[in-house]
mmCIF file of C-alpha atoms and ligand atoms in Angstrom:
data_model
loop_
_atom_site.group_PDB
_atom_site.id
_atom_site.type_symbol
_atom_site.label_atom_id
_atom_site.label_comp_id
_atom_site.label_asym_id
_atom_site.label_seq_id
_atom_site.Cartn_x
_atom_site.Cartn_y
_atom_site.Cartn_z
ATOM 1 C CA MET A 57 -92.087 -130.458 159.639
ATOM 2 C CA VAL A 58 -95.560 -130.029 160.813
ATOM 3 C CA SER A 59 -97.120 -129.783 157.423
ATOM 4 C CA THR A 60 -95.184 -132.291 156.034
ATOM 5 C CA LEU A 61 -96.892 -134.477 158.947
ATOM 6 C CA SER A 62 -100.227 -133.208 158.339
ATOM 7 C CA ILE A 63 -100.295 -134.278 154.487
ATOM 8 C CA PHE A 64 -98.970 -137.378 155.278
ATOM 9 C CA THR A 65 -101.584 -137.866 157.531
ATOM 10 C CA THR A 66 -104.204 -136.698 155.060
ATOM 11 C CA VAL A 67 -102.822 -138.763 152.498
ATOM 12 C CA PHE A 68 -102.542 -141.707 154.121
ATOM 13 C CA LEU A 69 -103.162 -142.376 158.330
ATOM 14 C CA VAL A 70 -106.386 -140.985 157.991
ATOM 15 C CA PRO A 71 -107.682 -143.096 154.214
ATOM 16 C CA VAL A 72 -105.763 -146.315 156.220
ATOM 17 C CA LEU A 73 -108.246 -146.468 158.771
ATOM 18 C CA ALA A 74 -111.219 -145.009 156.821
ATOM 19 C CA SER A 75 -110.682 -148.150 154.885
ATOM 20 C CA PHE A 76 -110.508 -150.379 157.702
ATOM 21 C CA ILE A 77 -114.108 -149.218 159.197
ATOM 22 C CA LEU A 78 -115.217 -149.016 155.085
ATOM 23 C CA ASN A 79 -114.180 -152.550 154.656
ATOM 24 C CA ILE A 80 -115.955 -153.854 157.606
ATOM 25 C CA ILE A 81 -119.400 -152.183 156.734
ATOM 26 C CA PHE A 82 -119.044 -153.434 152.497
ATOM 27 C CA GLN A 83 -117.386 -156.670 153.012
ATOM 28 C CA LYS A 84 -119.616 -157.961 150.541
ATOM 29 C CA PRO A 85 -119.089 -157.571 146.859
ATOM 30 C CA PRO A 86 -121.659 -156.087 145.113
ATOM 31 C CA ALA A 87 -124.597 -158.379 143.908
ATOM 32 C CA ASP A 88 -124.076 -157.343 140.135
ATOM 33 C CA HIS A 89 -120.567 -158.403 139.949
ATOM 34 C CA GLY A 90 -119.131 -159.030 136.772
ATOM 35 C CA LYS A 91 -122.591 -157.572 134.836
ATOM 36 C CA GLY A 92 -121.546 -154.057 134.531
ATOM 37 C CA THR A 93 -124.523 -152.265 135.744
ATOM 38 C CA MET A 94 -122.023 -151.723 138.833
ATOM 39 C CA PHE A 95 -120.620 -148.914 136.609
ATOM 40 C CA ASP A 96 -124.353 -147.889 135.640
ATOM 41 C CA LEU A 97 -123.819 -145.826 139.372
ATOM 42 C CA ILE A 98 -120.671 -144.167 138.598
ATOM 43 C CA ALA A 99 -120.596 -143.496 134.683
ATOM 44 C CA SER A 100 -120.997 -139.525 134.564
ATOM 45 C CA ARG A 101 -118.304 -139.556 137.223
ATOM 46 C CA TYR A 102 -115.629 -142.238 135.818
ATOM 47 C CA ASP A 103 -113.667 -140.136 134.018
ATOM 48 C CA PHE A 104 -113.442 -137.152 136.530
ATOM 49 C CA ILE A 105 -112.915 -139.799 139.357
ATOM 50 C CA ASN A 106 -110.330 -142.191 137.422
ATOM 51 C CA ARG A 107 -107.961 -138.982 136.386
ATOM 52 C CA ALA A 108 -107.939 -137.628 139.799
ATOM 53 C CA LEU A 109 -107.432 -140.731 141.889
ATOM 54 C CA ALA A 110 -105.276 -141.436 139.112
ATOM 55 C CA LEU A 111 -103.371 -138.452 139.162
ATOM 56 C CA ASN A 112 -103.793 -138.582 134.805
ATOM 57 C CA LEU A 113 -101.246 -141.292 135.173
ATOM 58 C CA ASP A 114 -103.809 -143.833 133.932
ATOM 59 C CA ILE A 115 -103.309 -141.966 130.318
ATOM 60 C CA GLY A 116 -99.811 -142.821 130.018
ATOM 61 C CA TRP A 117 -100.693 -146.452 130.414
ATOM 62 C CA ARG A 118 -103.637 -146.604 128.439
ATOM 63 C CA LYS A 119 -101.408 -145.001 125.611
ATOM 64 C CA VAL A 120 -98.071 -147.784 126.085
ATOM 65 C CA MET A 121 -100.623 -150.236 125.648
ATOM 66 C CA VAL A 122 -102.229 -149.261 122.528
ATOM 67 C CA LYS A 123 -98.491 -147.888 120.825
ATOM 68 C CA GLU A 124 -97.588 -151.442 121.910
ATOM 69 C CA VAL A 125 -100.719 -153.378 120.721
ATOM 70 C CA THR A 126 -100.760 -151.331 117.380
ATOM 71 C CA SER A 127 -96.614 -151.730 116.797
ATOM 72 C CA ASP A 128 -96.048 -148.815 117.121
ATOM 73 C CA GLY A 129 -98.307 -148.231 113.556
ATOM 74 C CA ASN A 130 -97.181 -151.760 111.907
ATOM 75 C CA LEU A 131 -100.870 -153.170 112.307
ATOM 76 C CA PHE A 132 -102.418 -150.356 110.541
ATOM 77 C CA LEU A 133 -100.139 -151.485 107.164
ATOM 78 C CA GLY A 134 -101.870 -153.980 105.215
ATOM 79 C CA THR A 135 -104.721 -154.948 102.845
ATOM 80 C CA GLU A 136 -108.021 -154.283 104.444
ATOM 81 C CA PRO A 137 -108.972 -152.298 106.998
ATOM 82 C CA VAL A 138 -107.867 -153.238 110.845
ATOM 83 C CA ARG A 139 -110.184 -154.608 113.025
ATOM 84 C CA VAL A 140 -109.932 -154.122 116.644
ATOM 85 C CA LEU A 141 -111.796 -155.125 119.505
ATOM 86 C CA ASP A 142 -112.213 -152.845 122.893
ATOM 87 C CA LEU A 143 -112.751 -155.227 125.701
ATOM 88 C CA ALA A 144 -114.690 -153.417 128.820
ATOM 89 C CA THR A 145 -114.744 -150.139 127.077
ATOM 90 C CA GLY A 146 -116.577 -148.074 129.435
ATOM 91 C CA THR A 147 -116.345 -144.505 128.807
ATOM 92 C CA ALA A 148 -114.190 -145.424 125.876
ATOM 93 C CA ASP A 149 -110.606 -143.779 126.720
ATOM 94 C CA VAL A 150 -109.098 -146.621 124.549
ATOM 95 C CA ALA A 151 -110.904 -146.992 121.525
ATOM 96 C CA ILE A 152 -110.533 -143.413 121.512
ATOM 97 C CA LEU A 153 -107.014 -143.385 122.069
ATOM 98 C CA MET A 154 -106.536 -145.609 119.589
ATOM 99 C CA ALA A 155 -108.472 -143.755 116.815
ATOM 100 C CA LYS A 156 -105.956 -141.039 117.259
ATOM 101 C CA GLU A 157 -102.685 -142.986 117.146
ATOM 102 C CA TYR A 158 -104.455 -144.060 113.848
ATOM 103 C CA ASN A 159 -105.281 -140.659 112.378
ATOM 104 C CA GLN A 160 -101.816 -139.701 113.883
ATOM 105 C CA LYS A 161 -99.662 -142.380 111.685
ATOM 106 C CA ASN A 162 -101.911 -142.079 108.677
ATOM 107 C CA SER A 163 -101.431 -138.157 108.773
ATOM 108 C CA GLU A 164 -97.333 -139.551 108.634
ATOM 109 C CA HIS A 165 -97.483 -142.204 106.436
ATOM 110 C CA ILE A 166 -96.243 -141.369 102.502
ATOM 111 C CA SER A 167 -99.533 -143.870 101.436
ATOM 112 C CA LYS A 168 -102.778 -144.318 103.143
ATOM 113 C CA PHE A 169 -103.951 -146.309 104.995
ATOM 114 C CA GLN A 170 -107.286 -148.871 104.352
ATOM 115 C CA ASN A 171 -108.877 -147.516 107.576
ATOM 116 C CA ILE A 172 -109.990 -149.176 110.878
ATOM 117 C CA ASP A 173 -112.970 -150.460 112.488
ATOM 118 C CA ILE A 174 -113.062 -150.086 116.306
ATOM 119 C CA LEU A 175 -115.812 -152.379 118.222
ATOM 120 C CA GLY A 176 -116.029 -151.390 121.822
ATOM 121 C CA VAL A 177 -118.175 -153.726 123.949
ATOM 122 C CA ASP A 178 -119.240 -153.028 127.721
ATOM 123 C CA PRO A 179 -122.719 -154.518 129.835
ATOM 124 C CA SER A 180 -123.050 -150.678 131.039
ATOM 125 C CA ALA A 181 -125.445 -148.961 128.999
ATOM 126 C CA ASN A 182 -124.439 -145.557 131.001
ATOM 127 C CA MET A 183 -120.868 -145.968 130.507
ATOM 128 C CA ILE A 184 -121.621 -147.092 126.611
ATOM 129 C CA SER A 185 -123.570 -143.859 126.627
ATOM 130 C CA VAL A 186 -120.901 -141.266 128.436
ATOM 131 C CA GLY A 187 -118.269 -143.272 125.818
ATOM 132 C CA ARG A 188 -120.636 -142.294 122.609
ATOM 133 C CA GLU A 189 -120.907 -139.144 124.086
ATOM 134 C CA LYS A 190 -116.886 -138.596 123.680
ATOM 135 C CA VAL A 191 -117.242 -140.504 120.390
ATOM 136 C CA LYS A 192 -119.108 -137.789 118.676
ATOM 137 C CA LYS A 193 -116.890 -134.459 120.266
ATOM 138 C CA GLU A 194 -114.010 -136.099 119.043
ATOM 139 C CA ASN A 195 -115.527 -136.347 115.558
ATOM 140 C CA LEU A 196 -114.418 -140.502 115.675
ATOM 141 C CA THR A 197 -118.291 -142.257 114.465
ATOM 142 C CA ASP A 198 -116.822 -143.495 111.111
ATOM 143 C CA LYS A 199 -114.138 -145.202 113.451
ATOM 144 C CA ILE A 200 -115.791 -146.333 116.480
ATOM 145 C CA THR A 201 -118.705 -148.072 117.568
ATOM 146 C CA LEU A 202 -119.895 -148.952 120.687
ATOM 147 C CA ASP A 203 -122.153 -151.551 121.715
ATOM 148 C CA LEU A 204 -123.539 -153.788 124.599
ATOM 149 C CA GLY A 205 -121.202 -156.830 125.033
ATOM 150 C CA ASP A 206 -120.125 -158.781 128.039
ATOM 151 C CA ALA A 207 -116.962 -160.276 127.436
ATOM 152 C CA ARG A 208 -118.076 -163.962 128.448
ATOM 153 C CA ASN A 209 -120.367 -164.372 125.904
ATOM 154 C CA LEU A 210 -119.576 -162.207 122.797
ATOM 155 C CA LYS A 211 -122.258 -164.459 120.740
ATOM 156 C CA ASP A 212 -122.778 -162.003 118.137
ATOM 157 C CA LEU A 213 -118.993 -161.605 116.874
ATOM 158 C CA GLU A 214 -117.727 -163.833 114.472
ATOM 159 C CA SER A 215 -114.706 -166.275 115.115
ATOM 160 C CA ASP A 216 -111.090 -165.452 114.161
ATOM 161 C CA PHE A 217 -112.277 -161.816 112.912
ATOM 162 C CA PHE A 218 -110.188 -159.542 114.877
ATOM 163 C CA HIS A 219 -106.533 -158.140 114.196
ATOM 164 C CA ALA A 220 -105.982 -156.658 117.503
ATOM 165 C CA ALA A 221 -108.075 -156.206 121.001
ATOM 166 C CA THR A 222 -107.272 -154.447 124.174
ATOM 167 C CA MET A 223 -109.148 -154.269 127.740
ATOM 168 C CA SER A 224 -107.936 -152.094 130.690
ATOM 169 C CA PHE A 225 -108.986 -152.582 134.270
ATOM 170 C CA GLY A 226 -111.876 -154.611 133.087
ATOM 171 C CA ILE A 227 -110.483 -158.262 133.378
ATOM 172 C CA ARG A 228 -110.934 -157.797 137.094
ATOM 173 C CA ASN A 229 -114.384 -157.149 137.239
ATOM 174 C CA VAL A 230 -114.731 -160.576 135.253
ATOM 175 C CA PRO A 231 -115.395 -163.484 137.833
ATOM 176 C CA GLU A 232 -115.243 -166.051 134.949
ATOM 177 C CA LYS A 233 -111.417 -164.708 133.735
ATOM 178 C CA GLN A 234 -111.156 -168.531 132.389
ATOM 179 C CA GLN A 235 -114.176 -167.644 129.513
ATOM 180 C CA ALA A 236 -113.543 -164.097 128.861
ATOM 181 C CA LEU A 237 -110.466 -165.289 127.959
ATOM 182 C CA CYS A 238 -111.704 -168.099 126.225
ATOM 183 C CA GLU A 239 -114.447 -165.900 123.974
ATOM 184 C CA ILE A 240 -111.352 -163.072 123.418
ATOM 185 C CA HIS A 241 -109.713 -165.938 122.244
ATOM 186 C CA ARG A 242 -112.403 -167.285 119.759
ATOM 187 C CA VAL A 243 -112.774 -163.682 117.898
ATOM 188 C CA LEU A 244 -109.008 -163.407 117.064
ATOM 189 C CA LYS A 245 -107.164 -164.070 114.349
ATOM 190 C CA LYS A 246 -105.153 -166.707 115.702
ATOM 191 C CA GLU A 247 -101.318 -167.080 114.663
ATOM 192 C CA GLU A 248 -100.243 -170.170 111.960
ATOM 193 C CA GLY A 249 -97.445 -171.303 110.161
ATOM 194 C CA ASP A 250 -95.837 -167.558 108.951
ATOM 195 C CA VAL A 251 -99.462 -166.021 109.576
ATOM 196 C CA LYS A 252 -99.303 -163.339 112.368
ATOM 197 C CA GLY A 253 -102.022 -164.029 115.448
ATOM 198 C CA ALA A 254 -103.932 -160.748 116.552
ATOM 199 C CA LYS A 255 -102.159 -158.532 119.186
ATOM 200 C CA PHE A 256 -104.107 -158.617 122.876
ATOM 201 C CA GLY A 257 -103.154 -155.825 125.478
ATOM 202 C CA ILE A 258 -104.919 -156.371 128.809
ATOM 203 C CA LEU A 259 -103.960 -153.502 131.589
ATOM 204 C CA GLU A 260 -104.785 -154.243 134.653
ATOM 205 C CA PHE A 261 -103.817 -153.153 138.737
ATOM 206 C CA SER A 262 -102.202 -155.610 140.847
ATOM 207 C CA GLU A 263 -100.839 -155.150 144.010
ATOM 208 C CA PRO A 264 -97.168 -154.468 144.331
ATOM 209 C CA GLY A 265 -94.273 -157.005 145.351
ATOM 210 C CA ASP A 266 -91.373 -156.353 147.919
ATOM 211 C CA ASP A 267 -89.154 -155.789 144.583
ATOM 212 C CA PHE A 268 -90.412 -152.568 143.839
ATOM 213 C CA GLY A 269 -89.193 -151.797 147.311
ATOM 214 C CA ILE A 270 -89.908 -148.550 149.308
ATOM 215 C CA MET A 271 -91.746 -146.956 146.136
ATOM 216 C CA GLY A 272 -93.846 -150.284 145.312
ATOM 217 C CA MET A 273 -94.693 -150.055 149.158
ATOM 218 C CA GLY A 274 -96.479 -146.857 148.926
ATOM 219 C CA ALA A 275 -98.237 -147.559 145.705
ATOM 220 C CA ARG A 276 -99.288 -150.935 147.401
ATOM 221 C CA LEU A 277 -100.999 -148.497 150.652
ATOM 222 C CA PHE A 278 -102.111 -146.281 147.704
ATOM 223 C CA ILE A 279 -104.545 -148.876 145.884
ATOM 224 C CA ARG A 280 -105.148 -151.069 149.197
ATOM 225 C CA HIS A 281 -106.369 -147.426 151.108
ATOM 226 C CA VAL A 282 -106.287 -144.405 149.536
ATOM 227 C CA VAL A 283 -107.800 -145.044 146.241
ATOM 228 C CA PRO A 284 -110.756 -146.777 147.354
ATOM 229 C CA VAL A 285 -111.767 -144.259 150.272
ATOM 230 C CA PHE A 286 -111.144 -141.201 148.061
ATOM 231 C CA GLY A 287 -113.544 -143.128 145.308
ATOM 232 C CA ALA A 288 -116.145 -143.855 147.671
ATOM 233 C CA LEU A 289 -116.105 -140.131 148.841
ATOM 234 C CA LEU A 290 -116.255 -138.688 145.165
ATOM 235 C CA SER A 291 -117.972 -141.526 143.784
ATOM 236 C CA GLY A 292 -120.996 -141.253 146.637
ATOM 237 C CA ALA A 293 -120.626 -145.353 145.938
ATOM 238 C CA PRO A 294 -118.660 -146.441 148.821
ATOM 239 C CA ARG A 295 -119.612 -150.511 148.272
ATOM 240 C CA GLU A 296 -117.911 -150.444 144.501
ATOM 241 C CA TYR A 297 -114.651 -148.429 145.354
ATOM 242 C CA MET A 298 -114.205 -151.136 148.307
ATOM 243 C CA HIS A 299 -114.973 -153.554 146.174
ATOM 244 C CA LEU A 300 -112.276 -151.855 143.709
ATOM 245 C CA GLN A 301 -109.780 -152.424 146.807
ATOM 246 C CA ASN A 302 -110.585 -156.418 147.243
ATOM 247 C CA SER A 303 -110.726 -157.490 143.709
ATOM 248 C CA ILE A 304 -106.971 -156.432 143.279
ATOM 249 C CA ALA A 305 -106.173 -157.691 146.644
ATOM 250 C CA ASP A 306 -107.696 -161.367 145.075
ATOM 251 C CA PHE A 307 -106.770 -160.442 141.654
ATOM 252 C CA PRO A 308 -104.034 -163.684 140.847
ATOM 253 C CA SER A 309 -100.293 -162.090 140.216
ATOM 254 C CA PRO A 310 -98.289 -161.142 137.125
ATOM 255 C CA LYS A 311 -97.162 -164.446 137.089
ATOM 256 C CA GLU A 312 -100.313 -166.833 137.840
ATOM 257 C CA PHE A 313 -102.158 -164.718 135.579
ATOM 258 C CA ALA A 314 -99.737 -165.343 132.426
ATOM 259 C CA ASN A 315 -99.964 -168.381 133.424
ATOM 260 C CA LEU A 316 -103.920 -168.958 133.414
ATOM 261 C CA MET A 317 -103.205 -167.512 129.253
ATOM 262 C CA GLU A 318 -101.225 -169.633 128.544
ATOM 263 C CA THR A 319 -103.210 -172.541 130.010
ATOM 264 C CA LEU A 320 -106.257 -171.971 128.821
ATOM 265 C CA GLN A 321 -108.440 -174.977 128.435
ATOM 266 C CA CYS A 322 -111.140 -173.526 126.216
ATOM 267 C CA GLY A 323 -113.426 -176.489 124.976
ATOM 268 C CA ASP A 324 -113.538 -178.808 121.707
ATOM 269 C CA LYS A 325 -114.559 -176.181 119.438
ATOM 270 C CA ASN A 326 -111.740 -173.802 120.421
ATOM 271 C CA THR A 327 -108.394 -175.141 120.873
ATOM 272 C CA GLY A 328 -105.875 -173.000 121.906
ATOM 273 C CA THR A 329 -104.207 -170.418 124.076
ATOM 274 C CA PHE A 330 -102.594 -166.991 124.315
ATOM 275 C CA ARG A 331 -98.156 -167.096 124.094
ATOM 276 C CA VAL A 332 -97.732 -164.145 126.892
ATOM 277 C CA ASP A 333 -95.131 -162.096 124.558
ATOM 278 C CA ASP A 334 -94.104 -159.573 127.468
ATOM 279 C CA VAL A 335 -95.801 -158.298 130.877
ATOM 280 C CA ILE A 336 -94.609 -155.171 130.932
ATOM 281 C CA GLN A 337 -94.576 -153.998 134.512
ATOM 282 C CA LEU A 338 -95.718 -149.950 135.313
ATOM 283 C CA ASN A 339 -96.472 -147.626 138.335
ATOM 284 C CA PHE A 340 -93.936 -149.543 140.812
ATOM 285 C CA GLY A 341 -95.608 -152.715 139.450
ATOM 286 C CA SER A 342 -98.926 -151.883 140.632
ATOM 287 C CA VAL A 343 -100.326 -152.100 136.998
ATOM 288 C CA GLN A 344 -99.359 -154.663 134.153
ATOM 289 C CA LEU A 345 -99.288 -154.967 130.612
ATOM 290 C CA TYR A 346 -100.284 -158.100 129.046
ATOM 291 C CA LEU A 347 -99.467 -158.306 125.591
ATOM 292 C CA ALA A 348 -100.323 -162.234 124.114
ATOM 293 C CA THR A 349 -100.989 -163.627 120.924
ATOM 294 C CA PRO A 350 -103.673 -166.300 120.708
ATOM 295 C CA ILE A 351 -102.483 -169.510 119.088
ATOM 296 C CA TYR A 352 -103.945 -173.053 118.140
ATOM 297 C CA THR A 353 -102.484 -175.968 120.214
HETATM 298 C C1 SAM B 1374 -113.018 -150.122 135.369
HETATM 299 S S1 SAM B 1374 -113.565 -149.867 134.131
HETATM 300 C C2 SAM B 1374 -112.580 -149.940 132.755
HETATM 301 C C3 SAM B 1374 -113.623 -149.385 131.155
HETATM 302 C C4 SAM B 1374 -112.263 -149.018 130.591
HETATM 303 N N1 SAM B 1374 -111.247 -150.033 129.861
HETATM 304 C C5 SAM B 1374 -111.102 -147.737 131.133
HETATM 305 O O1 SAM B 1374 -109.788 -148.317 130.796
HETATM 306 O O2 SAM B 1374 -111.813 -146.457 131.783
HETATM 307 C C6 SAM B 1374 -114.368 -151.462 134.070
HETATM 308 C C7 SAM B 1374 -115.566 -152.008 132.888
HETATM 309 O O3 SAM B 1374 -115.659 -153.630 132.952
HETATM 310 C C8 SAM B 1374 -116.485 -153.710 132.381
HETATM 311 N N2 SAM B 1374 -117.240 -154.918 132.870
HETATM 312 C C9 SAM B 1374 -117.537 -155.494 133.925
HETATM 313 N N3 SAM B 1374 -118.229 -156.635 134.099
HETATM 314 C C10 SAM B 1374 -117.784 -156.430 132.106
HETATM 315 C C11 SAM B 1374 -117.763 -157.912 131.477
HETATM 316 N N4 SAM B 1374 -118.749 -159.339 132.236
HETATM 317 N N5 SAM B 1374 -117.583 -158.033 130.225
HETATM 318 C C12 SAM B 1374 -117.024 -157.095 130.301
HETATM 319 N N6 SAM B 1374 -116.889 -155.747 130.664
HETATM 320 C C13 SAM B 1374 -117.078 -155.720 131.380
HETATM 321 C C14 SAM B 1374 -117.525 -152.433 133.446
HETATM 322 O O4 SAM B 1374 -119.194 -152.045 133.288
HETATM 323 C C15 SAM B 1374 -116.875 -151.064 133.389
HETATM 324 O O5 SAM B 1374 -116.968 -150.378 132.339
#
């Protein structure tokens, strides 16, 4: 009984108090919010902190996204190499999972696939450089290229080019979400008549609603207080991790975000929106996987 109480105090009560205090000290978001340089500070410890705070569950969420976006391997069947864009690629976790999924499916398939080109973009030079090391270690440099890039302005990328795109825990960091979604829409192949559109998967946190009961409440408490406090301690970058908490609280509800995707106003040159095909709830409603297809309107 005593030990249960002390575990509860350590895991929940202390972080709740600490997060209230830290939130008062670090009220404002970091000045470079949306530019990626904020992540330069924590790049070398990012993977370790992620795994520790998400209790390794984050790997499973990314795997679900890769399976869904590739339609369990069907994306790789085709007459040309598959082009995949991973936005806010960070340390390249998703890009690496995508390449491994390709290799796995290719080894199981009777005739060989046409190859895959995965481009990961991120504005944080340090995150990219950690990612490049990981890609090298995994021997995947023939499949993955990592470049500096901002989701709000993909000026170097051709329109209607990619067969699929992913973005995990990135869109929350972009203040101009509509602008980023319009750019992503521009570079993806659109659905037109019988021609299949690209698949776009976005993974993002939100605070679980009441329909997830006690588990949802626990997840809410964990995200709101435990993650930012332990993140601040482990990273030594308290402003950045307090911002994480606030950016999750400020992120639109799943319904609102799906609506934003479906009602994009992208200007004369790019008329279209996304059709949200599914919103998959993970981790007691604290993580959503949005699956969408770019369409013309
Ligand atoms: C929480 S990390 C996610 C990284 C990776 N996708 C993952 O799942 O681990 C958020 C990433 O978003 C990037 N980011 C911030 N602003 C961005 C922007 N305007 N466009 C694209 N990426 C951005 C950051 O540099 C950072 O690497």
